[in-house]
Amino acid sequence: MAYHFKLETVLGLRRNLEELAQQKLARELALLAAEKLRLAALQQERKELIAEFEEEKHRKMSAPVFAFYVEGIFRKEQEVEAGFARVEAGQAAVVRAREELAAKMRDKKVMEKARERDYQKFLLAALKKEQNEADEQMVLRFGRKGNLH
């Protein structure tokens, strides 16, 4: 008689859900890394624009060009702030994905423990059945009173 766990489909589902949670976490980590790179690029662009503005300030500059630089720096700072917000949102998403993965892993471990306990019960029942069959064979062979001749 082969072992069959009654809740094998539930265990398979839990494994699949854990794998999906792992994929989601990997995707969120990749998005966070991309946002961090984007933020670093925006900060570098802002620094370059400020450096260019400082260099241009040493020469004569018309008022519209000055206003253009100030407006450009202001826009870059807004983009950097938005980048920080996206990074923070990405970090929160990663935390949520990690928590979800931990919950899925716990659920799967619970099912695996239940399967292991069920398998141990199966082995114990098989051992008892085997022992009973051996005892019955001995009774049939030698009788109940223990006549061993």
PDB file of C-alpha atoms in Angstrom:
ATOM      1  CA  MET A   1       0.000   0.000   0.000  1.00  0.00           C
ATOM      2  CA  ALA A   2       1.546   3.272  -1.135  1.00  0.00           C
ATOM      3  CA  TYR A   3       1.449   6.431   0.936  1.00  0.00           C
ATOM      4  CA  HIS A   4      -0.957   9.139  -0.206  1.00  0.00           C
ATOM      5  CA  PHE A   5      -1.285  12.506   1.568  1.00  0.00           C
ATOM      6  CA  LYS A   6      -4.910  13.636   1.460  1.00  0.00           C
ATOM      7  CA  LEU A   7      -3.985  17.316   1.284  1.00  0.00           C
ATOM      8  CA  GLU A   8      -1.308  16.987  -1.410  1.00  0.00           C
ATOM      9  CA  THR A   9      -3.135  19.427  -3.703  1.00  0.00           C
ATOM     10  CA  VAL A  10      -3.239  22.028  -0.915  1.00  0.00           C
ATOM     11  CA  LEU A  11       0.488  21.524  -0.326  1.00  0.00           C
ATOM     12  CA  GLY A  12       1.129  21.935  -4.053  1.00  0.00           C
ATOM     13  CA  LEU A  13      -0.937  25.115  -4.038  1.00  0.00           C
ATOM     14  CA  ARG A  14       1.030  26.477  -1.075  1.00  0.00           C
ATOM     15  CA  ARG A  15       4.290  25.715  -2.885  1.00  0.00           C
ATOM     16  CA  ASN A  16       3.045  27.524  -5.984  1.00  0.00           C
ATOM     17  CA  LEU A  17       1.933  30.520  -3.929  1.00  0.00           C
ATOM     18  CA  GLU A  18       5.339  30.672  -2.261  1.00  0.00           C
ATOM     19  CA  GLU A  19       7.048  30.581  -5.649  1.00  0.00           C
ATOM     20  CA  LEU A  20       4.815  33.390  -6.906  1.00  0.00           C
ATOM     21  CA  ALA A  21       5.642  35.426  -3.796  1.00  0.00           C
ATOM     22  CA  GLN A  22       9.358  34.858  -4.450  1.00  0.00           C
ATOM     23  CA  GLN A  23       8.926  36.054  -8.029  1.00  0.00           C
ATOM     24  CA  LYS A  24       7.011  39.110  -6.836  1.00  0.00           C
ATOM     25  CA  LEU A  25       9.773  39.940  -4.346  1.00  0.00           C
ATOM     26  CA  ALA A  26      12.411  39.584  -7.064  1.00  0.00           C
ATOM     27  CA  ARG A  27      10.385  41.860  -9.346  1.00  0.00           C
ATOM     28  CA  GLU A  28       9.969  44.469  -6.592  1.00  0.00           C
ATOM     29  CA  LEU A  29      13.701  44.344  -5.816  1.00  0.00           C
ATOM     30  CA  ALA A  30      14.511  44.847  -9.504  1.00  0.00           C
ATOM     31  CA  LEU A  31      12.123  47.818  -9.705  1.00  0.00           C
ATOM     32  CA  LEU A  32      13.660  49.313  -6.563  1.00  0.00           C
ATOM     33  CA  ALA A  33      17.165  48.940  -7.989  1.00  0.00           C
ATOM     34  CA  ALA A  34      16.026  50.618 -11.225  1.00  0.00           C
ATOM     35  CA  GLU A  35      14.466  53.506  -9.272  1.00  0.00           C
ATOM     36  CA  LYS A  36      17.663  53.944  -7.252  1.00  0.00           C
ATOM     37  CA  LEU A  37      19.702  54.115 -10.463  1.00  0.00           C
ATOM     38  CA  ARG A  38      17.233  56.593 -11.914  1.00  0.00           C
ATOM     39  CA  LEU A  39      17.448  58.717  -8.769  1.00  0.00           C
ATOM     40  CA  ALA A  40      21.247  58.673  -8.890  1.00  0.00           C
ATOM     41  CA  ALA A  41      21.117  59.774 -12.538  1.00  0.00           C
ATOM     42  CA  LEU A  42      18.726  62.616 -11.673  1.00  0.00           C
ATOM     43  CA  GLN A  43      20.976  63.762  -8.844  1.00  0.00           C
ATOM     44  CA  GLN A  44      23.973  63.697 -11.170  1.00  0.00           C
ATOM     45  CA  GLU A  45      22.072  65.711 -13.792  1.00  0.00           C
ATOM     46  CA  ARG A  46      21.129  68.253 -11.118  1.00  0.00           C
ATOM     47  CA  LYS A  47      24.764  68.554  -9.987  1.00  0.00           C
ATOM     48  CA  GLU A  48      25.907  69.038 -13.579  1.00  0.00           C
ATOM     49  CA  LEU A  49      23.255  71.681 -14.173  1.00  0.00           C
ATOM     50  CA  ILE A  50      24.259  73.534 -10.982  1.00  0.00           C
ATOM     51  CA  ALA A  51      27.935  73.330 -11.962  1.00  0.00           C
ATOM     52  CA  GLU A  52      27.128  74.668 -15.435  1.00  0.00           C
ATOM     53  CA  PHE A  53      25.079  77.479 -13.871  1.00  0.00           C
ATOM     54  CA  GLU A  54      27.922  78.404 -11.513  1.00  0.00           C
ATOM     55  CA  GLU A  55      30.312  78.462 -14.451  1.00  0.00           C
ATOM     56  CA  GLU A  56      27.950  80.650 -16.462  1.00  0.00           C
ATOM     57  CA  LYS A  57      27.517  83.062 -13.530  1.00  0.00           C
ATOM     58  CA  HIS A  58      31.169  84.103 -13.891  1.00  0.00           C
ATOM     59  CA  ARG A  59      30.409  85.452 -17.346  1.00  0.00           C
ATOM     60  CA  LYS A  60      27.828  87.981 -18.355  1.00  0.00           C
ATOM     61  CA  MET A  61      24.411  86.419 -18.403  1.00  0.00           C
ATOM     62  CA  SER A  62      21.122  87.889 -19.557  1.00  0.00           C
ATOM     63  CA  ALA A  63      18.105  87.794 -17.276  1.00  0.00           C
ATOM     64  CA  PRO A  64      16.156  85.254 -19.397  1.00  0.00           C
ATOM     65  CA  VAL A  65      19.121  82.843 -19.407  1.00  0.00           C
ATOM     66  CA  PHE A  66      19.499  83.298 -15.653  1.00  0.00           C
ATOM     67  CA  ALA A  67      15.776  82.602 -15.181  1.00  0.00           C
ATOM     68  CA  PHE A  68      16.091  79.600 -17.490  1.00  0.00           C
ATOM     69  CA  TYR A  69      18.864  78.105 -15.322  1.00  0.00           C
ATOM     70  CA  VAL A  70      17.004  78.808 -12.083  1.00  0.00           C
ATOM     71  CA  GLU A  71      13.836  77.223 -13.472  1.00  0.00           C
ATOM     72  CA  GLY A  72      15.820  74.226 -14.751  1.00  0.00           C
ATOM     73  CA  ILE A  73      17.483  73.678 -11.371  1.00  0.00           C
ATOM     74  CA  PHE A  74      14.103  73.984  -9.647  1.00  0.00           C
ATOM     75  CA  ARG A  75      12.594  71.373 -12.011  1.00  0.00           C
ATOM     76  CA  LYS A  76      15.534  69.016 -11.440  1.00  0.00           C
ATOM     77  CA  GLU A  77      15.099  69.353  -7.682  1.00  0.00           C
ATOM     78  CA  GLN A  78      11.419  68.495  -8.072  1.00  0.00           C
ATOM     79  CA  GLU A  79      12.354  65.442 -10.152  1.00  0.00           C
ATOM     80  CA  VAL A  80      14.856  64.380  -7.485  1.00  0.00           C
ATOM     81  CA  GLU A  81      12.201  64.728  -4.774  1.00  0.00           C
ATOM     82  CA  ALA A  82       9.810  62.650  -6.886  1.00  0.00           C
ATOM     83  CA  GLY A  83      12.598  60.102  -7.322  1.00  0.00           C
ATOM     84  CA  PHE A  84      13.055  59.911  -3.562  1.00  0.00           C
ATOM     85  CA  ALA A  85       9.300  59.341  -3.203  1.00  0.00           C
ATOM     86  CA  ARG A  86       9.427  56.540  -5.810  1.00  0.00           C
ATOM     87  CA  VAL A  87      12.365  54.923  -4.004  1.00  0.00           C
ATOM     88  CA  GLU A  88      10.513  55.084  -0.689  1.00  0.00           C
ATOM     89  CA  ALA A  89       7.413  53.580  -2.309  1.00  0.00           C
ATOM     90  CA  GLY A  90       9.592  50.849  -3.815  1.00  0.00           C
ATOM     91  CA  GLN A  91      11.132  50.113  -0.431  1.00  0.00           C
ATOM     92  CA  ALA A  92       7.655  49.838   1.101  1.00  0.00           C
ATOM     93  CA  ALA A  93       6.626  47.477  -1.706  1.00  0.00           C
ATOM     94  CA  VAL A  94       9.697  45.333  -1.035  1.00  0.00           C
ATOM     95  CA  VAL A  95       8.845  45.184   2.669  1.00  0.00           C
ATOM     96  CA  ARG A  96       5.272  44.125   1.838  1.00  0.00           C
ATOM     97  CA  ALA A  97       6.526  41.509  -0.629  1.00  0.00           C
ATOM     98  CA  ARG A  98       8.945  40.136   1.984  1.00  0.00           C
ATOM     99  CA  GLU A  99       6.170  39.911   4.569  1.00  0.00           C
ATOM    100  CA  GLU A 100       3.925  38.184   2.053  1.00  0.00           C
ATOM    101  CA  LEU A 101       6.695  35.732   1.183  1.00  0.00           C
ATOM    102  CA  ALA A 102       7.302  34.995   4.863  1.00  0.00           C
ATOM    103  CA  ALA A 103       3.592  34.288   5.342  1.00  0.00           C
ATOM    104  CA  LYS A 104       3.526  31.989   2.305  1.00  0.00           C
ATOM    105  CA  MET A 105       6.615  30.164   3.576  1.00  0.00           C
ATOM    106  CA  ARG A 106       4.980  29.674   6.989  1.00  0.00           C
ATOM    107  CA  ASP A 107       1.821  28.328   5.358  1.00  0.00           C
ATOM    108  CA  LYS A 108       3.849  25.892   3.267  1.00  0.00           C
ATOM    109  CA  LYS A 109       5.874  24.739   6.279  1.00  0.00           C
ATOM    110  CA  VAL A 110       2.663  24.088   8.220  1.00  0.00           C
ATOM    111  CA  MET A 111       1.422  21.862   5.406  1.00  0.00           C
ATOM    112  CA  GLU A 112       4.773  20.099   5.135  1.00  0.00           C
ATOM    113  CA  LYS A 113       4.763  19.430   8.893  1.00  0.00           C
ATOM    114  CA  ALA A 114       1.214  18.063   8.610  1.00  0.00           C
ATOM    115  CA  ARG A 115       2.354  15.848   5.739  1.00  0.00           C
ATOM    116  CA  GLU A 116       5.331  14.610   7.774  1.00  0.00           C
ATOM    117  CA  ARG A 117       3.115  13.803  10.779  1.00  0.00           C
ATOM    118  CA  ASP A 118       0.646  12.029   8.499  1.00  0.00           C
ATOM    119  CA  TYR A 119       3.497  10.032   6.938  1.00  0.00           C
ATOM    120  CA  GLN A 120       4.777   9.052  10.394  1.00  0.00           C
ATOM    121  CA  LYS A 121       1.273   7.854  11.291  1.00  0.00           C
ATOM    122  CA  PHE A 122       1.170   5.876   8.043  1.00  0.00           C
ATOM    123  CA  LEU A 123       4.515   4.247   8.826  1.00  0.00           C
ATOM    124  CA  LEU A 124       3.397   3.419  12.359  1.00  0.00           C
ATOM    125  CA  ALA A 125       0.135   1.914  11.093  1.00  0.00           C
ATOM    126  CA  ALA A 126       2.032  -0.116   8.483  1.00  0.00           C
ATOM    127  CA  LEU A 127       4.434  -1.350  11.169  1.00  0.00           C
ATOM    128  CA  LYS A 128       1.538  -2.340  13.453  1.00  0.00           C
ATOM    129  CA  LYS A 129      -0.192  -4.110  10.582  1.00  0.00           C
ATOM    130  CA  GLU A 130       2.998  -5.977   9.748  1.00  0.00           C
ATOM    131  CA  GLN A 131       3.454  -6.927  13.398  1.00  0.00           C
ATOM    132  CA  ASN A 132      -0.154  -8.155  13.633  1.00  0.00           C
ATOM    133  CA  GLU A 133       0.311 -10.243  10.494  1.00  0.00           C
ATOM    134  CA  ALA A 134       3.509 -11.741  11.898  1.00  0.00           C
ATOM    135  CA  ASP A 135       1.743 -12.504  15.186  1.00  0.00           C
ATOM    136  CA  GLU A 136      -1.119 -14.125  13.315  1.00  0.00           C
ATOM    137  CA  GLN A 137       1.314 -16.248  11.333  1.00  0.00           C
ATOM    138  CA  MET A 138       2.927 -17.397  14.562  1.00  0.00           C
ATOM    139  CA  VAL A 139      -0.478 -18.271  16.074  1.00  0.00           C
ATOM    140  CA  LEU A 140      -1.454 -20.235  12.980  1.00  0.00           C
ATOM    141  CA  ARG A 141       1.849 -22.053  12.933  1.00  0.00           C
ATOM    142  CA  PHE A 142       2.277 -22.866  16.621  1.00  0.00           C
ATOM    143  CA  GLY A 143      -1.172 -22.486  18.112  1.00  0.00           C
ATOM    144  CA  ARG A 144      -2.401 -20.223  20.886  1.00  0.00           C
ATOM    145  CA  LYS A 145      -0.947 -22.041  23.870  1.00  0.00           C
ATOM    146  CA  GLY A 146       2.594 -21.715  22.707  1.00  0.00           C
ATOM    147  CA  ASN A 147       3.105 -25.358  21.731  1.00  0.00           C
ATOM    148  CA  LEU A 148       6.509 -25.182  20.174  1.00  0.00           C
ATOM    149  CA  HIS A 149       7.063 -28.835  19.271  1.00  0.00           C
TER     150      HIS A 149
END
